């Protein structure tokens, strides 16, 4: 049984597809900006504190190294302003922090980690304003701080615990700034099980 002619291959459309793929690939690679080390002599700032590279606002990634902490920071810039993703990694590539920035303001999810890989902090922002909730953890994984926010970005609830799991601050805030709760209250030992039902 001969199959010739049943499955025609249109070489013209394959060639066009390959050409479009190559154009897309090269435009993505060459138009996505540059990677610049913070020590580069061609970096400067203008009077408005926009970061310039070779005299033009930087669109690309700024790489900064911290030899004392053995960390590398990468910040995406768009037209001289932090815009996009920010990461902090150890030199062994362990992710320590990941933030999203929109025109210089925190925007979206913000996450950081301890060196052991445990979650250190997570929060979310909308154009620099905290939204939803923010949680800090101890390196053992226990919650250290819990906060929620009003739409205005002002705190609504704040709770803090020590490493033993005892709460030492429990505040509720009105949007006017007034607060209710017990800041700095003394920590008490828990009531033993047998004594909870005494009159």
GROMACS .gro file of C-alpha atoms in nm, residues 23-35 59-61:
model
   16
   23UNK     CA    1   1.298   3.605   1.491
   24UNK     CA    2   1.102   3.572   1.816
   25UNK     CA    3   1.395   3.403   1.992
   26UNK     CA    4   1.652   3.664   1.889
   27UNK     CA    5   1.423   3.959   1.958
   28UNK     CA    6   1.351   3.819   2.306
   29UNK     CA    7   1.721   3.764   2.379
   30UNK     CA    8   1.844   4.098   2.247
   31UNK     CA    9   1.551   4.321   2.353
   32UNK     CA   10   1.517   4.194   2.708
   33UNK     CA   11   1.788   4.426   2.835
   34UNK     CA   12   2.139   4.383   2.961
   35UNK     CA   13   2.297   4.235   3.274
   59UNK     CA   14   1.651   4.848   3.112
   60UNK     CA   15   1.791   4.518   3.224
   61UNK     CA   16   1.922   4.348   3.536
   0.00000   0.00000   0.00000
